[in-house]
CSV table of C-alpha atoms in Angstrom, one decimal:
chain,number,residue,atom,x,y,z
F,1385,UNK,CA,25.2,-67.1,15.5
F,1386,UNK,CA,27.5,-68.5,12.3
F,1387,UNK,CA,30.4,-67.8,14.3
F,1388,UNK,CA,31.0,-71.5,15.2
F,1389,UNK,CA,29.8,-72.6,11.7
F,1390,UNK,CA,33.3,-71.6,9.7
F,1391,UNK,CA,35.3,-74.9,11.4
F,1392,UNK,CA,32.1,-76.9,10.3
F,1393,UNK,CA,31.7,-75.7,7.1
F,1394,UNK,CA,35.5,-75.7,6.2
F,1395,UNK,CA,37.6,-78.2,8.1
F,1396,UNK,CA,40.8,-76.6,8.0
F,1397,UNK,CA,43.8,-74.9,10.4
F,1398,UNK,CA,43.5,-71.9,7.8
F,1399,UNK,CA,39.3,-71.2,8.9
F,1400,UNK,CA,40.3,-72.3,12.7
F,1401,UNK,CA,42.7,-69.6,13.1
F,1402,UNK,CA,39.7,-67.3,11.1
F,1403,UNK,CA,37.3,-68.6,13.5
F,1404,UNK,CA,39.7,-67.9,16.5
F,1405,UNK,CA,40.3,-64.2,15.5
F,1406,UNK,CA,36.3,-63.8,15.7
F,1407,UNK,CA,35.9,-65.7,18.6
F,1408,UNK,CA,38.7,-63.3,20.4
F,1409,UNK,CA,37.7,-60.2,19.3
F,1410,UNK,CA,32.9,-59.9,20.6
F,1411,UNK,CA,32.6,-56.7,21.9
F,1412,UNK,CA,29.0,-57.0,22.5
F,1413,UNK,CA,28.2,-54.1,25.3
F,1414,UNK,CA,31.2,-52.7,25.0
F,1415,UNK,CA,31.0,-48.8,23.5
F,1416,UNK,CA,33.0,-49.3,20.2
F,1417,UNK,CA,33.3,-45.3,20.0
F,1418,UNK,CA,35.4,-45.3,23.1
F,1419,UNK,CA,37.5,-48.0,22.1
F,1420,UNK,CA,38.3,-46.8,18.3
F,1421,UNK,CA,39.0,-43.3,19.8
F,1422,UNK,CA,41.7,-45.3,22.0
F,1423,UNK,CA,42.5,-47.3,19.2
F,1424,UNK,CA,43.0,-44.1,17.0
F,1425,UNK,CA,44.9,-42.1,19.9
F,1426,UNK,CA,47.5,-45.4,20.0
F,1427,UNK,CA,48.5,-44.7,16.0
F,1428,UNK,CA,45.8,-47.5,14.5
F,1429,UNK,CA,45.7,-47.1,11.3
F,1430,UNK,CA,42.3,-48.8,10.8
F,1431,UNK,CA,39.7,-45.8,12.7
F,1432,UNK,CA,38.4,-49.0,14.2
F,1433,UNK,CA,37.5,-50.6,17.5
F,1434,UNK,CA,38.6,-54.0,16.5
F,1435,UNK,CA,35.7,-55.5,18.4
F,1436,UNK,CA,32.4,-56.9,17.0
F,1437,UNK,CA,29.4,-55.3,18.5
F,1438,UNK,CA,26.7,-56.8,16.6
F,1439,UNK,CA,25.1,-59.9,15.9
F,1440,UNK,CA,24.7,-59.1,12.6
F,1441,UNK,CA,28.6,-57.8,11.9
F,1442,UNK,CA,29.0,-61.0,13.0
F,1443,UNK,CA,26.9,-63.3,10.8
F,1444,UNK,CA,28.4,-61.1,8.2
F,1445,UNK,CA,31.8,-61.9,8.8
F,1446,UNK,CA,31.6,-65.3,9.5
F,1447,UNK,CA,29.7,-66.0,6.7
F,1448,UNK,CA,32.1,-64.1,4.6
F,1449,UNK,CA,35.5,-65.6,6.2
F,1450,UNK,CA,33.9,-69.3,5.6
F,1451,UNK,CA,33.8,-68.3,1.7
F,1452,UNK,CA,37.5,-67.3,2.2
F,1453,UNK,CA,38.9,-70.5,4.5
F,1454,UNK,CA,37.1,-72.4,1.7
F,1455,UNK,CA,38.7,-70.4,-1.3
F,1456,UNK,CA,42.0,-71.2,0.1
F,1457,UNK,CA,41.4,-74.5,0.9
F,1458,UNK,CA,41.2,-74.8,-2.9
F,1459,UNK,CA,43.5,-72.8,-4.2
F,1460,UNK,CA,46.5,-72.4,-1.1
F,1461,UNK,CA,45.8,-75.8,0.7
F,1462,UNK,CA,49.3,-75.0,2.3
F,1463,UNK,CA,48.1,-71.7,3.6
F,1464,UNK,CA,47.6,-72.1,7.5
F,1465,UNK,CA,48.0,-69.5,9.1
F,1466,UNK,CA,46.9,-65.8,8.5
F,1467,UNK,CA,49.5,-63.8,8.7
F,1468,UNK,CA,50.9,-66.0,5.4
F,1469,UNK,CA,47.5,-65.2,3.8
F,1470,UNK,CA,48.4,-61.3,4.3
F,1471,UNK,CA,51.9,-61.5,3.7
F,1472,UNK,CA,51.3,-63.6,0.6
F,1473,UNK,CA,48.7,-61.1,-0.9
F,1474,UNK,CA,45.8,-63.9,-0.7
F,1475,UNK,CA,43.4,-61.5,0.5
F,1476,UNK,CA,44.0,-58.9,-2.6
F,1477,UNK,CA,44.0,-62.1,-4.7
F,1478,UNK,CA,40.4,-63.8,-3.1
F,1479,UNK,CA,38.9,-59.8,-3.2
F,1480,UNK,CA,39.9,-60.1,-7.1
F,1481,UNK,CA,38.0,-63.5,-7.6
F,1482,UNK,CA,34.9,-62.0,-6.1
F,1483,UNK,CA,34.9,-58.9,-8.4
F,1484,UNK,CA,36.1,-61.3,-11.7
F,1485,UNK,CA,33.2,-63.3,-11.1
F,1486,UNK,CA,31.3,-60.5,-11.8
F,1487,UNK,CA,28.4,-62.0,-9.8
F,1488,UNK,CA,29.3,-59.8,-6.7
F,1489,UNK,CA,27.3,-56.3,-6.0
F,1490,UNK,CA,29.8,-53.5,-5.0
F,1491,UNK,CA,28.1,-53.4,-1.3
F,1492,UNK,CA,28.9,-57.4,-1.3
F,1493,UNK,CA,32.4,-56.9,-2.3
F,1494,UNK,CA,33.0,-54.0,0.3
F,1495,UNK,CA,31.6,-56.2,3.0
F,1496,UNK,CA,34.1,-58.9,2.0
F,1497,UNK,CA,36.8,-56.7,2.6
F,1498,UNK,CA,35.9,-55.4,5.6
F,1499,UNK,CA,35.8,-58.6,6.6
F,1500,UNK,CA,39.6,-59.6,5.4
F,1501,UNK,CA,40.7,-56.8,6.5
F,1502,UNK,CA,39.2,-57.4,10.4
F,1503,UNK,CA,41.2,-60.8,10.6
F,1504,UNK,CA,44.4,-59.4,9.1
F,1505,UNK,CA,44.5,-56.1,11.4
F,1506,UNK,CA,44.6,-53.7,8.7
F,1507,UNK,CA,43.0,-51.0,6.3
F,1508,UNK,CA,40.2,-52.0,3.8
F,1509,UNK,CA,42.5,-50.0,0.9
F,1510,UNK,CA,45.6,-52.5,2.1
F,1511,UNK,CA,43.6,-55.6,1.0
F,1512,UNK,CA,42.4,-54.3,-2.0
F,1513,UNK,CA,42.4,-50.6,-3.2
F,1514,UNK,CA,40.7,-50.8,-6.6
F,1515,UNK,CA,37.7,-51.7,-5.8
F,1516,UNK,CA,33.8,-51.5,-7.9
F,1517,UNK,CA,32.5,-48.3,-6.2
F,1518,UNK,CA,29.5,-48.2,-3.9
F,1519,UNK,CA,27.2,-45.5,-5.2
F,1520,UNK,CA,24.3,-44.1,-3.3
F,1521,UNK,CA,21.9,-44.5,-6.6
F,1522,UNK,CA,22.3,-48.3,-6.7
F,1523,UNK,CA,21.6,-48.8,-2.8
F,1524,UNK,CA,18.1,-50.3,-2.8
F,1525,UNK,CA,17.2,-51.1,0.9
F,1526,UNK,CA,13.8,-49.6,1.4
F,1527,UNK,CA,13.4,-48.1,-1.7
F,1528,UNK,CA,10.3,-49.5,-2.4
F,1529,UNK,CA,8.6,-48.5,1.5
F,1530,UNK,CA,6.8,-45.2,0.3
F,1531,UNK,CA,5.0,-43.0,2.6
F,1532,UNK,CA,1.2,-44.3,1.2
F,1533,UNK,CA,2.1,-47.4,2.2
F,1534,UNK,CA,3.4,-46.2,5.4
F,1535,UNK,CA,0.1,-45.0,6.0
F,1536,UNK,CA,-2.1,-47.8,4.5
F,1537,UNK,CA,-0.1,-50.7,7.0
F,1538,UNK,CA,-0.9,-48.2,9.8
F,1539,UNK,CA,-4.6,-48.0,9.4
F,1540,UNK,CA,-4.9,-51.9,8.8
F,1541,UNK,CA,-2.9,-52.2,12.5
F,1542,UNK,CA,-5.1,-49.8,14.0
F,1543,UNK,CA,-7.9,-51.6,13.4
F,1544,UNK,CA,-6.5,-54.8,13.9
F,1545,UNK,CA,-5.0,-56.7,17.2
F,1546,UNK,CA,-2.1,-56.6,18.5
F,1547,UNK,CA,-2.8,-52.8,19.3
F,1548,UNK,CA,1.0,-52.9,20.5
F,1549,UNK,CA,2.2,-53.1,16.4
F,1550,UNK,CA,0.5,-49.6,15.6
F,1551,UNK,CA,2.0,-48.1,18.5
F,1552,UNK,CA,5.4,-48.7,17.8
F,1553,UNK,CA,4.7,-48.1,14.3
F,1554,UNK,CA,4.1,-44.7,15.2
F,1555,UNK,CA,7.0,-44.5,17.7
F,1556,UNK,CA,9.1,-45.6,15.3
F,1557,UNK,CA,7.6,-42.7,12.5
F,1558,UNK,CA,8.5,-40.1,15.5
F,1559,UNK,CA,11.7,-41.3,16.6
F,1560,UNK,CA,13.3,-43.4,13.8
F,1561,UNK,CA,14.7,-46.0,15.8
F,1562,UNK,CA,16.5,-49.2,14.4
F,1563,UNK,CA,14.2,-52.5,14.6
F,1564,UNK,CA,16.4,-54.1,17.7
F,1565,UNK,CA,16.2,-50.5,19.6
F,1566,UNK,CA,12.4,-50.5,18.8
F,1567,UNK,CA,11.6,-53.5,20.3
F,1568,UNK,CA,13.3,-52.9,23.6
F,1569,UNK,CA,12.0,-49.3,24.1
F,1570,UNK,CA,9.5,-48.7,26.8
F,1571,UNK,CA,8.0,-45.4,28.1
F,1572,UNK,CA,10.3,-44.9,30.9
F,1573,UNK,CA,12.6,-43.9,27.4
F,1574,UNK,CA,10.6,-41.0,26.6
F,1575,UNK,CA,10.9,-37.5,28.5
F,1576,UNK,CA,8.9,-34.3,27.8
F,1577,UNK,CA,11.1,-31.5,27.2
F,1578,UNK,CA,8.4,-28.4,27.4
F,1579,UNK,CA,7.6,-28.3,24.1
F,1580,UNK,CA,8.7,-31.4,23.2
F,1581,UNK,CA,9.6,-35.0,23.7
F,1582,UNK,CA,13.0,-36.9,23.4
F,1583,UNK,CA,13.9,-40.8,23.5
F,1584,UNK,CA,17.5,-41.6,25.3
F,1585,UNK,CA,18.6,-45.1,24.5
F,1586,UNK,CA,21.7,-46.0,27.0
F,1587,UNK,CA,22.9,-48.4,24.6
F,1588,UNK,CA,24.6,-50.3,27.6
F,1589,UNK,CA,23.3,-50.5,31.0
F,1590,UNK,CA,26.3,-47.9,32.2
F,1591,UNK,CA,24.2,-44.5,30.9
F,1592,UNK,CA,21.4,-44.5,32.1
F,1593,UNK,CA,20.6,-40.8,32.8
F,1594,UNK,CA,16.8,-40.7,34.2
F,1595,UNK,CA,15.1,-42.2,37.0
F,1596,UNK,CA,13.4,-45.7,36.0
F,1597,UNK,CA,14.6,-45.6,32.8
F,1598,UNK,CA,15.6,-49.3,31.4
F,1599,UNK,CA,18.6,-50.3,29.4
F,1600,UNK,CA,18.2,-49.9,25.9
F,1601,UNK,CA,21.4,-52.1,24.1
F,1602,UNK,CA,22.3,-50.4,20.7
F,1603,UNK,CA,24.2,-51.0,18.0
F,1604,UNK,CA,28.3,-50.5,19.5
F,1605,UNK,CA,26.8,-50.3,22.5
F,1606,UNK,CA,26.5,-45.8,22.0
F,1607,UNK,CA,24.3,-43.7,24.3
F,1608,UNK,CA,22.0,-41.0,22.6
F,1609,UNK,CA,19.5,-38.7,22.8
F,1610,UNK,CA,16.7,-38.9,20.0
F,1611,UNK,CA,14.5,-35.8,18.9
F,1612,UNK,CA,11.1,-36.0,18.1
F,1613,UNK,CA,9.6,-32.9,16.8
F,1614,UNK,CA,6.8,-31.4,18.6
F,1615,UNK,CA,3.7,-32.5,15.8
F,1616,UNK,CA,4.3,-35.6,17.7
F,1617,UNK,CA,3.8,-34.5,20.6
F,1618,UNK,CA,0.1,-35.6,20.8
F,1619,UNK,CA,0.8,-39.5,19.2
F,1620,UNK,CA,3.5,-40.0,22.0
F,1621,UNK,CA,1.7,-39.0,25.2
F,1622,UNK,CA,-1.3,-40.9,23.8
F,1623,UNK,CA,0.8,-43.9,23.3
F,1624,UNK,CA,2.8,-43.6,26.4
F,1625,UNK,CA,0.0,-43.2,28.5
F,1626,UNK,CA,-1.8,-46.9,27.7
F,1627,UNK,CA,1.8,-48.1,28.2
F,1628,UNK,CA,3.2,-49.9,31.3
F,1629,UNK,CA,6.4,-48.2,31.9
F,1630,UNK,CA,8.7,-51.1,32.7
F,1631,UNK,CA,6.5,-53.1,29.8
F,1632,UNK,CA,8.5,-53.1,26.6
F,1633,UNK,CA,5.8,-51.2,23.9
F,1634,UNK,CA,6.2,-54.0,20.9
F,1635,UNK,CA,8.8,-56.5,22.0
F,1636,UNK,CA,8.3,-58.6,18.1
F,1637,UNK,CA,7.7,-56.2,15.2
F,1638,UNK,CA,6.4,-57.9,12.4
F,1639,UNK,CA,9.0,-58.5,9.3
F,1640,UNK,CA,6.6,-56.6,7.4
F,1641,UNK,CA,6.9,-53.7,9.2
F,1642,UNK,CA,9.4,-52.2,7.2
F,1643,UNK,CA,11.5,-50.2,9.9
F,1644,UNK,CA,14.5,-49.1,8.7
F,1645,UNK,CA,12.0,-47.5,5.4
F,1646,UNK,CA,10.3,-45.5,8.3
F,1647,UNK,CA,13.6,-44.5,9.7
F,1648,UNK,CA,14.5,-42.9,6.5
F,1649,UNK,CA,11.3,-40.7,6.7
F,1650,UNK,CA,12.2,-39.8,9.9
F,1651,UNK,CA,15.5,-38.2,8.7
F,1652,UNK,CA,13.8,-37.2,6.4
F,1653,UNK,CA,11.4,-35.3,7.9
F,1654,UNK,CA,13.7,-34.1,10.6
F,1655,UNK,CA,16.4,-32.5,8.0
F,1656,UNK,CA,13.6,-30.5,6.3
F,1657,UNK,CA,13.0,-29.4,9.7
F,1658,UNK,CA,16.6,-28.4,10.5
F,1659,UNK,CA,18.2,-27.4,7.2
F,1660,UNK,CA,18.6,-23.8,5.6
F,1661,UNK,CA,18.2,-22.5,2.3
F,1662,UNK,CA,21.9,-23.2,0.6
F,1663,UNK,CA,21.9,-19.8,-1.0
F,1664,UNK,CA,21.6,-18.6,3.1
F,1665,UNK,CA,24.6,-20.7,3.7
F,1666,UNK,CA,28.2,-18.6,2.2
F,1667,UNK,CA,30.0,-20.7,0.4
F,1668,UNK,CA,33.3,-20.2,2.9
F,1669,UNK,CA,31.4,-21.1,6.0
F,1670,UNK,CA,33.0,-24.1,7.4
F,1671,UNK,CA,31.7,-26.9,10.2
F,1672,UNK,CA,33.5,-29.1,12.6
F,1673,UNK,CA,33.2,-33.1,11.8
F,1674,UNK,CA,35.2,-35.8,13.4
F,1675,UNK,CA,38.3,-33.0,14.5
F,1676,UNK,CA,38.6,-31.6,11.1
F,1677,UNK,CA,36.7,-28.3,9.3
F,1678,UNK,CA,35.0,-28.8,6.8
F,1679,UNK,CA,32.6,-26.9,4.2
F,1680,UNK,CA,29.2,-26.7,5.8
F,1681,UNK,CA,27.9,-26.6,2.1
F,1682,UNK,CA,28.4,-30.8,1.5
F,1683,UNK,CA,28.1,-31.9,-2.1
F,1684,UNK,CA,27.7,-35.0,-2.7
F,1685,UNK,CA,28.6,-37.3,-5.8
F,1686,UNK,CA,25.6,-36.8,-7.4
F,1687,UNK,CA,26.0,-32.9,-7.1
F,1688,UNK,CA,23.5,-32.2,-4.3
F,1689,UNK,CA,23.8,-29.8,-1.5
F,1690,UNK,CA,23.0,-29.9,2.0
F,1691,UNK,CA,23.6,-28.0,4.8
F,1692,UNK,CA,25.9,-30.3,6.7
F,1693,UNK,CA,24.9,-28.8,10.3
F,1694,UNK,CA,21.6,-30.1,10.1
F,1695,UNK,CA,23.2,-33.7,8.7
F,1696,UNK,CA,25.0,-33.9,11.9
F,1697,UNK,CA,22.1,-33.4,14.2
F,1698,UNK,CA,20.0,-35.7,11.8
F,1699,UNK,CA,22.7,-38.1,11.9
F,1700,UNK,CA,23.3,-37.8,15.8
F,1701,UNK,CA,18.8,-38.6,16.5
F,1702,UNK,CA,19.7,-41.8,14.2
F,1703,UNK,CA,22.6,-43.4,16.0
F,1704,UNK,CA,25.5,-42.5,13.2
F,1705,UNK,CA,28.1,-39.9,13.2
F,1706,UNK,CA,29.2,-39.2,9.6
F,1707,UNK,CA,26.8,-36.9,7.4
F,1708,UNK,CA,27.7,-39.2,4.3
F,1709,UNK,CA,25.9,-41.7,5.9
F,1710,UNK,CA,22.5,-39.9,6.5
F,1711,UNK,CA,22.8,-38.9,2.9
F,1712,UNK,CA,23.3,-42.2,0.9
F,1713,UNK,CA,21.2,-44.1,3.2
F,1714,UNK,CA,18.4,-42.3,4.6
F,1715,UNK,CA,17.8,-39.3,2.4
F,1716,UNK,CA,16.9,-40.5,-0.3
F,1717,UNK,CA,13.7,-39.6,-0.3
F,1718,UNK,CA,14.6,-36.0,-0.9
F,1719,UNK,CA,16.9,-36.6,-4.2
F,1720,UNK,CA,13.4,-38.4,-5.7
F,1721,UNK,CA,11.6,-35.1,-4.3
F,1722,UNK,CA,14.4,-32.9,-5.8
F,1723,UNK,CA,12.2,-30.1,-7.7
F,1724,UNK,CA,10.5,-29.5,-4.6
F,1725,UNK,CA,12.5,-28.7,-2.4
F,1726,UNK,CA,14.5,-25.5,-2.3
F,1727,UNK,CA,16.7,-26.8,0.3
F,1728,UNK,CA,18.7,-28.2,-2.4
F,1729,UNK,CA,19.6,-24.5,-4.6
């Protein structure tokens, strides 16, 4: 981990109380659900957990808070402490540098802030609220992972050792797990339904619902249940059936293996599967997300439609909660597709 690196890189009081805040606040294991719902339901302002639940939120943020410590080492050497950073608007003023610099992507900038505004305790809009906007168009993770060459990496692993890569290639096509989650699954995961299977990852080693199933850490540590639809019903019991069950399937996927570009044809695979016509869907019917009613109908920016019930139970099978989500990052497959599919009119 960087976490101990920020003291090393930047020898001041300034990154040691940035370090400290970090250090204070790993959540690894922990269910950061529960605890922002707790958070929320003691009048947070932030609709956070205020822990860190990954390794790589925090590589993010240490690497990110080293830039800052450094920045005003440089320009506040008389800074110290954080609360003078917050209440001397160094945070608004380090965000600007980033963005005057103009060497910073949107995404970059965002993650900066999240960042600042994790060690100062507050809202990402009270650090800096005029920020470059993050547009689903310009995302670019996985873009280039197309279904042919999907398909071509999968033949070459079938007929190529370690037979343990295809299979969790395929697993992964069926299931769209993230690369961490697919590389702990094993078969005592998988359960057959009737007419089809599902995958229940744990995420901490307090849900575990089936007997002999093993632990399955995810990211903020958040149980679920993972549908797979029945046309894979045949890959999975193959697969399953050469696997020992207490034998992780594929325990290193290869970097090459481009995961999270299989999880997006998962979603969306599974959406196509789940959503109706927009013209079937009236205009005033409205759907329940996080508390509040909302138009089933979504729009997003770029003037799609979707039919936000089947976004939700997309988004729930991939680990999120947020239909926004499943539309900027994994569906865009479908905007490329648009003219053929009349899910969008």
């Amino acid at each position: 981990s960087n976490l101990m690196n920020i003291t090393q890189v930047v020898s001041t009081r300034f990154a040691q109380a940035c370090e400290q805040k970090l250090l204070s606040s790993l959540g690894k294991g922990i269910s950061k659900y529960s605890e922002r719902a707790r958070n929320i339901a003691a009048g947070s302002e932030r609709m956070s957990s205020d822990l860190l639940h990954s390794d790589d939120t925090i590589n993010s943020y240490a690497n990110c808070l080293t830039q800052y410590a450094r920045w005003i080492k440089e320009n506040h050497p008389d800074c110290h402490r954080l609360q003078i950073a917050k209440k001397r608007h160094y945070d608004h003023e380090f965000i600007q540098h980033l963005i005057n610099t103009h060497a910073y992507a949107p995404t970059t900038i965002k993650q900066y802030t999240a960042a600042l505004a994790f060690v100062h305790g507050c809202t990402m809009n009270q650090v800096h609220n005029a920020r470059p906007t993050v547009r689903a168009e310009d995302a670019t993770r996985s873009r280039s992972y197309t279904e042919e060459k999907f398909n071509r990496q999968l033949q070459y692993r079938l007929q190529h050792s370690p037979a343990c890569v295809a299979a969790i290639m395929q697993i992964c096509r069926a299931t769209g797990l993230r690369r961490d989650e697919a590389e702990q699954v094993r078969s005592s995961n998988f359960y057959f339904k009737g007419t089809h299977y599902i995958c229940h990852l744990s995420g901490n080693s307090d849900h575990l619902e089936f007997p002999g199933e093993e632990t399955v850490w995810t990211k903020g540590g958040r149980m679920r249940t993972i549908e797979i639809l029945p046309k894979y019903n045949d890959v999975v019991h193959r697969i399953l059936s050469f696997c020992d069950p207490n034998e992780k399937i594929c325990p290193k996927i290869p970097d090459r293996i481009d995961v999270h570009g299989i999880r997006s044809m998962y979603a969306c695979e599974l959406y196509l599967e789940f959503a109706r016509p927009i013209d079937t869907i009236k205009p005033s019917d409205r759907t329940m997300e996080h508390g509040k009613s909302r138009p089933t109908r979504y729009r997003d920016q770029q003037g799609y439609t979707w039919d936000r019930n089947a976004l939700l139970r997309v988004s729930a099978s991939l680990g999120h909660n947020r239909s926004e989500v499943v539309v900027r990052h994994y569906l865009w497959r479908l905007r490329q597709e648009k003219s053929k599919i009349s899910c969008f009119f």
